[in-house]
Every structure is written in structure tokens, then in C-alpha cells.
Short mmCIF file of N, CA, C and O in Angstrom, two decimals:
data_model
loop_
_atom_site.label_atom_id
_atom_site.label_comp_id
_atom_site.label_asym_id
_atom_site.label_seq_id
_atom_site.Cartn_x
_atom_site.Cartn_y
_atom_site.Cartn_z
N UNK S 1 0.38 -8.48 0.36
CA UNK S 1 -0.86 -7.73 0.57
C UNK S 1 -1.16 -7.10 -0.80
O UNK S 1 -0.25 -6.69 -1.59
N UNK S 2 -2.38 -6.91 -1.02
CA UNK S 2 -2.86 -6.36 -2.30
C UNK S 2 -3.41 -4.86 -2.21
O UNK S 2 -3.69 -4.30 -1.10
N UNK S 3 -3.40 -4.08 -3.29
CA UNK S 3 -3.92 -2.98 -3.43
C UNK S 3 -5.31 -2.90 -3.17
O UNK S 3 -6.10 -3.64 -3.81
N UNK S 4 -5.96 -2.06 -2.17
CA UNK S 4 -7.29 -2.12 -1.93
C UNK S 4 -8.12 -1.37 -3.03
O UNK S 4 -7.66 -0.83 -3.86
N UNK S 5 -9.55 -1.67 -2.90
CA UNK S 5 -10.40 -0.92 -3.85
C UNK S 5 -10.39 0.46 -3.40
O UNK S 5 -10.32 0.79 -2.19
N UNK S 6 -10.53 1.55 -4.38
CA UNK S 6 -10.43 2.89 -4.01
C UNK S 6 -11.88 3.41 -3.92
O UNK S 6 -12.09 4.55 -3.46
N UNK S 7 -12.98 2.73 -4.27
CA UNK S 7 -14.24 3.23 -4.24
C UNK S 7 -14.69 4.16 -5.20
O UNK S 7 -13.82 4.65 -6.08
N UNK S 8 -15.99 4.56 -5.27
CA UNK S 8 -16.43 5.60 -6.22
C UNK S 8 -15.96 5.13 -7.81
O UNK S 8 -15.78 6.23 -8.47
N UNK S 9 -15.93 3.88 -7.98
CA UNK S 9 -15.66 3.57 -9.49
C UNK S 9 -14.17 3.80 -9.84
O UNK S 9 -13.94 3.67 -11.00
N UNK S 10 -13.41 4.16 -8.85
CA UNK S 10 -11.88 4.37 -9.25
C UNK S 10 -11.29 3.05 -9.19
O UNK S 10 -11.15 2.45 -8.09
N UNK S 11 -10.55 2.70 -10.36
CA UNK S 11 -9.83 1.43 -10.22
C UNK S 11 -8.29 1.47 -10.20
O UNK S 11 -7.55 0.40 -10.02
N UNK S 12 -7.74 2.71 -10.25
CA UNK S 12 -6.28 2.85 -10.23
C UNK S 12 -5.92 4.11 -9.44
O UNK S 12 -6.76 5.11 -9.22
N UNK S 13 -4.64 4.17 -8.92
CA UNK S 13 -4.14 5.30 -8.25
C UNK S 13 -2.67 5.36 -8.47
O UNK S 13 -1.96 4.43 -8.80
N UNK S 14 -2.02 6.62 -8.30
CA UNK S 14 -0.66 6.81 -8.47
C UNK S 14 0.06 6.56 -7.07
O UNK S 14 -0.33 7.12 -6.09
N UNK S 15 1.14 5.83 -7.02
CA UNK S 15 1.98 5.62 -5.66
C UNK S 15 2.72 6.80 -5.47
O UNK S 15 3.61 7.09 -6.23
N UNK S 16 2.46 7.63 -4.40
CA UNK S 16 3.11 8.84 -4.26
C UNK S 16 4.34 8.58 -3.31
O UNK S 16 5.43 9.16 -3.42
N UNK S 17 4.10 7.76 -2.24
CA UNK S 17 5.11 7.56 -1.19
C UNK S 17 4.96 6.18 -0.47
O UNK S 17 3.93 5.83 -0.13
N UNK S 18 6.12 5.62 -0.26
CA UNK S 18 6.18 4.49 0.84
C UNK S 18 6.52 4.98 2.09
O UNK S 18 7.48 5.70 2.37
N UNK S 19 5.54 4.75 3.05
CA UNK S 19 5.80 5.30 4.49
C UNK S 19 6.62 4.12 5.12
O UNK S 19 7.47 4.49 5.93
N UNK S 20 6.18 2.85 5.00
CA UNK S 20 6.77 1.67 5.64
C UNK S 20 7.86 1.11 4.70
O UNK S 20 7.51 0.78 3.53
N UNK S 21 9.14 1.10 4.99
CA UNK S 21 10.16 0.51 4.22
C UNK S 21 10.42 -0.92 4.31
O UNK S 21 9.90 -1.54 5.38
N UNK S 22 11.10 -1.51 3.31
CA UNK S 22 11.43 -2.87 3.53
C UNK S 22 12.24 -3.02 4.83
O UNK S 22 13.20 -2.24 5.08
N UNK S 23 11.78 -4.01 5.56
CA UNK S 23 12.56 -4.34 6.83
C UNK S 23 11.74 -3.76 8.18
O UNK S 23 12.03 -4.02 9.27
N UNK S 24 10.92 -2.78 7.86
CA UNK S 24 10.09 -2.12 8.90
C UNK S 24 9.07 -3.04 9.47
O UNK S 24 8.31 -3.80 8.73
N UNK S 25 8.79 -2.89 10.73
CA UNK S 25 7.75 -3.73 11.43
C UNK S 25 6.46 -2.75 11.57
O UNK S 25 6.67 -1.62 11.85
N UNK S 26 5.30 -3.41 11.17
CA UNK S 26 4.25 -2.55 11.19
C UNK S 26 3.18 -3.25 11.93
O UNK S 26 3.15 -4.49 12.06
N UNK S 27 2.15 -2.52 12.41
CA UNK S 27 1.06 -3.12 13.20
C UNK S 27 -0.29 -2.81 12.22
O UNK S 27 -0.27 -1.93 11.57
N UNK S 28 -1.32 -3.53 12.57
CA UNK S 28 -2.51 -3.36 11.85
C UNK S 28 -2.90 -2.00 11.98
O UNK S 28 -2.91 -1.43 13.19
N UNK S 29 -3.31 -1.28 11.02
CA UNK S 29 -3.68 0.10 10.91
C UNK S 29 -2.61 1.05 10.69
O UNK S 29 -2.90 2.38 10.44
N UNK S 30 -1.28 0.52 10.70
CA UNK S 30 -0.17 1.44 10.38
C UNK S 30 -0.24 2.01 8.91
O UNK S 30 -0.57 1.18 8.13
N UNK S 31 0.21 3.15 8.54
CA UNK S 31 0.14 3.56 7.23
C UNK S 31 1.39 2.84 6.47
O UNK S 31 2.54 3.04 6.98
N UNK S 32 1.14 2.27 5.45
CA UNK S 32 2.08 1.74 4.53
C UNK S 32 2.50 2.57 3.44
O UNK S 32 3.80 2.68 3.11
N UNK S 33 1.61 3.17 2.61
CA UNK S 33 1.98 3.96 1.53
C UNK S 33 0.92 5.05 1.37
O UNK S 33 -0.21 5.03 1.95
N UNK S 34 1.21 6.00 0.59
CA UNK S 34 0.25 7.05 0.22
C UNK S 34 0.05 7.02 -1.38
O UNK S 34 1.02 6.95 -2.05
N UNK S 35 -1.21 7.10 -1.70
CA UNK S 35 -1.55 7.12 -3.24
C UNK S 35 -2.45 8.24 -3.39
O UNK S 35 -3.00 8.89 -2.60
N UNK S 36 -2.48 8.52 -4.66
CA UNK S 36 -3.28 9.71 -5.22
C UNK S 36 -4.26 9.23 -6.38
O UNK S 36 -3.77 8.69 -7.31
N UNK S 37 -5.50 9.39 -6.15
CA UNK S 37 -6.53 9.18 -7.26
C UNK S 37 -6.83 10.44 -7.95
O UNK S 37 -6.36 11.56 -7.58
N UNK S 38 -7.85 10.41 -8.78
CA UNK S 38 -8.34 11.66 -9.51
C UNK S 38 -9.02 12.59 -8.46
O UNK S 38 -8.97 13.79 -8.71
N UNK S 39 -9.36 12.07 -7.34
CA UNK S 39 -10.15 12.76 -6.42
C UNK S 39 -9.48 13.27 -5.11
O UNK S 39 -9.74 14.32 -4.62
N UNK S 40 -8.47 12.45 -4.64
CA UNK S 40 -7.72 12.79 -3.35
C UNK S 40 -6.58 11.93 -3.09
O UNK S 40 -6.32 10.87 -3.79
N UNK S 41 -5.88 12.33 -2.24
CA UNK S 41 -4.80 11.53 -1.63
C UNK S 41 -5.21 10.58 -0.53
O UNK S 41 -6.09 11.02 0.29
N UNK S 42 -4.84 9.35 -0.54
CA UNK S 42 -5.31 8.35 0.32
C UNK S 42 -4.16 7.48 0.96
O UNK S 42 -3.16 7.25 0.29
N UNK S 43 -4.29 7.23 2.30
CA UNK S 43 -3.36 6.32 2.82
C UNK S 43 -3.70 4.97 2.72
O UNK S 43 -4.91 4.69 3.02
N UNK S 44 -2.81 4.03 2.57
CA UNK S 44 -3.16 2.61 2.55
C UNK S 44 -2.45 2.04 3.90
O UNK S 44 -1.31 2.28 4.15
N UNK S 45 -3.35 1.48 4.64
CA UNK S 45 -2.87 0.97 6.02
C UNK S 45 -2.73 -0.63 5.87
O UNK S 45 -3.24 -1.33 5.19
N UNK S 46 -1.95 -1.07 6.88
CA UNK S 46 -1.63 -2.55 7.04
C UNK S 46 -2.93 -3.17 7.56
O UNK S 46 -3.56 -2.72 8.38
N UNK S 47 -3.15 -4.49 6.86
CA UNK S 47 -4.29 -5.14 7.26
C UNK S 47 -3.98 -6.04 8.43
O UNK S 47 -4.87 -6.50 9.14
N UNK S 48 -2.68 -6.20 8.67
CA UNK S 48 -2.24 -7.02 9.89
C UNK S 48 -0.87 -6.67 10.18
O UNK S 48 -0.11 -5.97 9.38
N UNK S 49 -0.46 -7.15 11.36
CA UNK S 49 0.99 -6.82 11.75
C UNK S 49 1.97 -7.75 11.26
O UNK S 49 1.72 -8.91 10.79
N UNK S 50 3.26 -7.29 11.10
CA UNK S 50 4.41 -8.04 10.54
C UNK S 50 5.50 -7.21 10.23
O UNK S 50 5.59 -6.04 10.42
N UNK S 51 6.38 -7.94 9.42
CA UNK S 51 7.64 -7.08 8.80
C UNK S 51 7.49 -6.98 7.29
O UNK S 51 7.35 -8.04 6.66
N UNK S 52 7.63 -5.82 6.84
CA UNK S 52 7.60 -5.63 5.33
C UNK S 52 8.90 -6.21 4.74
O UNK S 52 9.96 -5.83 5.02
N UNK S 53 8.69 -7.20 3.97
CA UNK S 53 9.83 -7.91 3.28
C UNK S 53 10.12 -7.43 1.74
O UNK S 53 11.21 -7.74 1.42
N UNK S 54 9.05 -6.88 1.19
CA UNK S 54 9.40 -6.53 -0.18
C UNK S 54 8.19 -5.50 -0.63
O UNK S 54 7.17 -5.55 -0.22
N UNK S 55 8.63 -4.45 -1.51
CA UNK S 55 7.61 -3.68 -2.24
C UNK S 55 7.35 -4.13 -3.63
O UNK S 55 8.43 -4.54 -4.20
N UNK S 56 6.21 -4.23 -4.06
CA UNK S 56 5.90 -4.61 -5.39
C UNK S 56 5.89 -3.57 -6.46
O UNK S 56 5.61 -3.85 -7.68
N UNK S 57 6.07 -2.40 -6.06
CA UNK S 57 5.80 -1.16 -6.94
C UNK S 57 6.83 -0.15 -6.51
O UNK S 57 7.12 0.01 -5.36
N UNK S 58 7.16 0.77 -7.45
CA UNK S 58 7.98 1.92 -7.09
C UNK S 58 7.22 3.14 -7.06
O UNK S 58 6.12 3.30 -7.64
N UNK S 59 7.67 4.12 -6.40
CA UNK S 59 7.13 5.46 -6.40
C UNK S 59 6.85 5.94 -7.76
O UNK S 59 7.79 5.88 -8.57
N UNK S 60 5.71 6.47 -8.01
CA UNK S 60 5.37 6.91 -9.26
C UNK S 60 4.74 5.98 -10.23
O UNK S 60 4.11 6.18 -11.34
N UNK S 61 4.56 4.65 -9.64
CA UNK S 61 3.84 3.72 -10.39
C UNK S 61 2.40 3.86 -10.32
O UNK S 61 1.83 4.25 -9.37
N UNK S 62 1.65 3.36 -11.34
CA UNK S 62 0.19 3.39 -11.28
C UNK S 62 -0.25 2.03 -10.81
O UNK S 62 0.11 1.01 -11.11
N UNK S 63 -0.99 2.11 -9.72
CA UNK S 63 -1.53 0.81 -8.94
C UNK S 63 -2.94 0.61 -9.34
O UNK S 63 -3.78 1.50 -9.42
N UNK S 64 -3.24 -0.72 -9.62
CA UNK S 64 -4.64 -1.17 -9.78
C UNK S 64 -5.31 -1.97 -8.73
O UNK S 64 -4.47 -2.73 -8.03
N UNK S 65 -6.52 -1.73 -8.39
CA UNK S 65 -7.09 -2.52 -7.21
C UNK S 65 -6.89 -3.91 -7.45
O UNK S 65 -7.03 -4.44 -8.52
N UNK S 66 -6.42 -4.74 -6.43
CA UNK S 66 -6.24 -6.12 -6.50
C UNK S 66 -4.72 -6.58 -6.83
O UNK S 66 -4.44 -7.68 -6.59
N UNK S 67 -4.02 -5.69 -7.40
CA UNK S 67 -2.59 -5.98 -7.53
C UNK S 67 -1.71 -6.19 -6.32
O UNK S 67 -2.15 -5.61 -5.37
N UNK S 68 -0.64 -6.99 -6.30
CA UNK S 68 0.21 -7.10 -5.16
C UNK S 68 0.85 -5.75 -4.89
O UNK S 68 1.36 -5.08 -5.88
N UNK S 69 0.94 -5.39 -3.63
CA UNK S 69 1.45 -4.04 -3.26
C UNK S 69 2.85 -4.30 -2.46
O UNK S 69 3.86 -3.70 -2.81
N UNK S 70 2.78 -5.07 -1.59
CA UNK S 70 3.91 -5.34 -0.79
C UNK S 70 3.85 -6.79 -0.16
O UNK S 70 2.87 -7.37 -0.10
N UNK S 71 4.88 -7.38 0.39
CA UNK S 71 4.97 -8.56 1.11
C UNK S 71 5.13 -8.29 2.54
O UNK S 71 5.91 -7.38 2.92
N UNK S 72 4.54 -9.17 3.29
CA UNK S 72 4.54 -9.01 4.74
C UNK S 72 4.79 -10.46 5.34
O UNK S 72 4.10 -11.27 5.06
N UNK S 73 5.95 -10.39 6.23
CA UNK S 73 6.15 -11.59 6.98
C UNK S 73 5.51 -11.50 8.32
O UNK S 73 5.76 -10.57 9.03
N UNK S 74 4.51 -12.42 8.59
CA UNK S 74 3.72 -12.39 9.80
C UNK S 74 4.52 -13.21 10.83
O UNK S 74 4.85 -14.24 10.69
N UNK S 75 4.43 -12.48 12.04
CA UNK S 75 5.09 -13.03 13.17
C UNK S 75 4.28 -14.21 13.79
O UNK S 75 3.17 -14.35 13.62
#
């Protein structure tokens, strides 16, 4: 799954926290991670259900829209 667009001309954000860990099962709409832009903290939610198999970034990393964020095994 990829980092979503943040809107308002913002192309990057700081990864503050992983809410869903590797191995966790998530449903569409569940919070995966929390990021912070220049304007606000934002939750990134799952676009579909499945099991998180890998994180592509570590806490404290700068994320850019469109980059891989995590892997999801769909049931």
C-alpha cells in the first residue's frame, strides 16, 4: 500500500507512529499509522482488509506521497 496524498500542496509528512504492527489483521478503514505534516497530525487508514506483512518505513522517517508504506496480504 502506498502513502496517500496529503492535500493542500503538501507532498511529505513525518511518520509519528505505527498503529498496526506486522502480523496484525486490519479491516478497511482501520488506522494503520499516524503522520504529521506542517499543518496537522493525520491518520492513515487501510484501503482494504488483510494482514500487515511488512512496514516500508520506520518511525521518524519522512514519507512522500506515492511511496510504498506497508505490505498487506489480502485474504
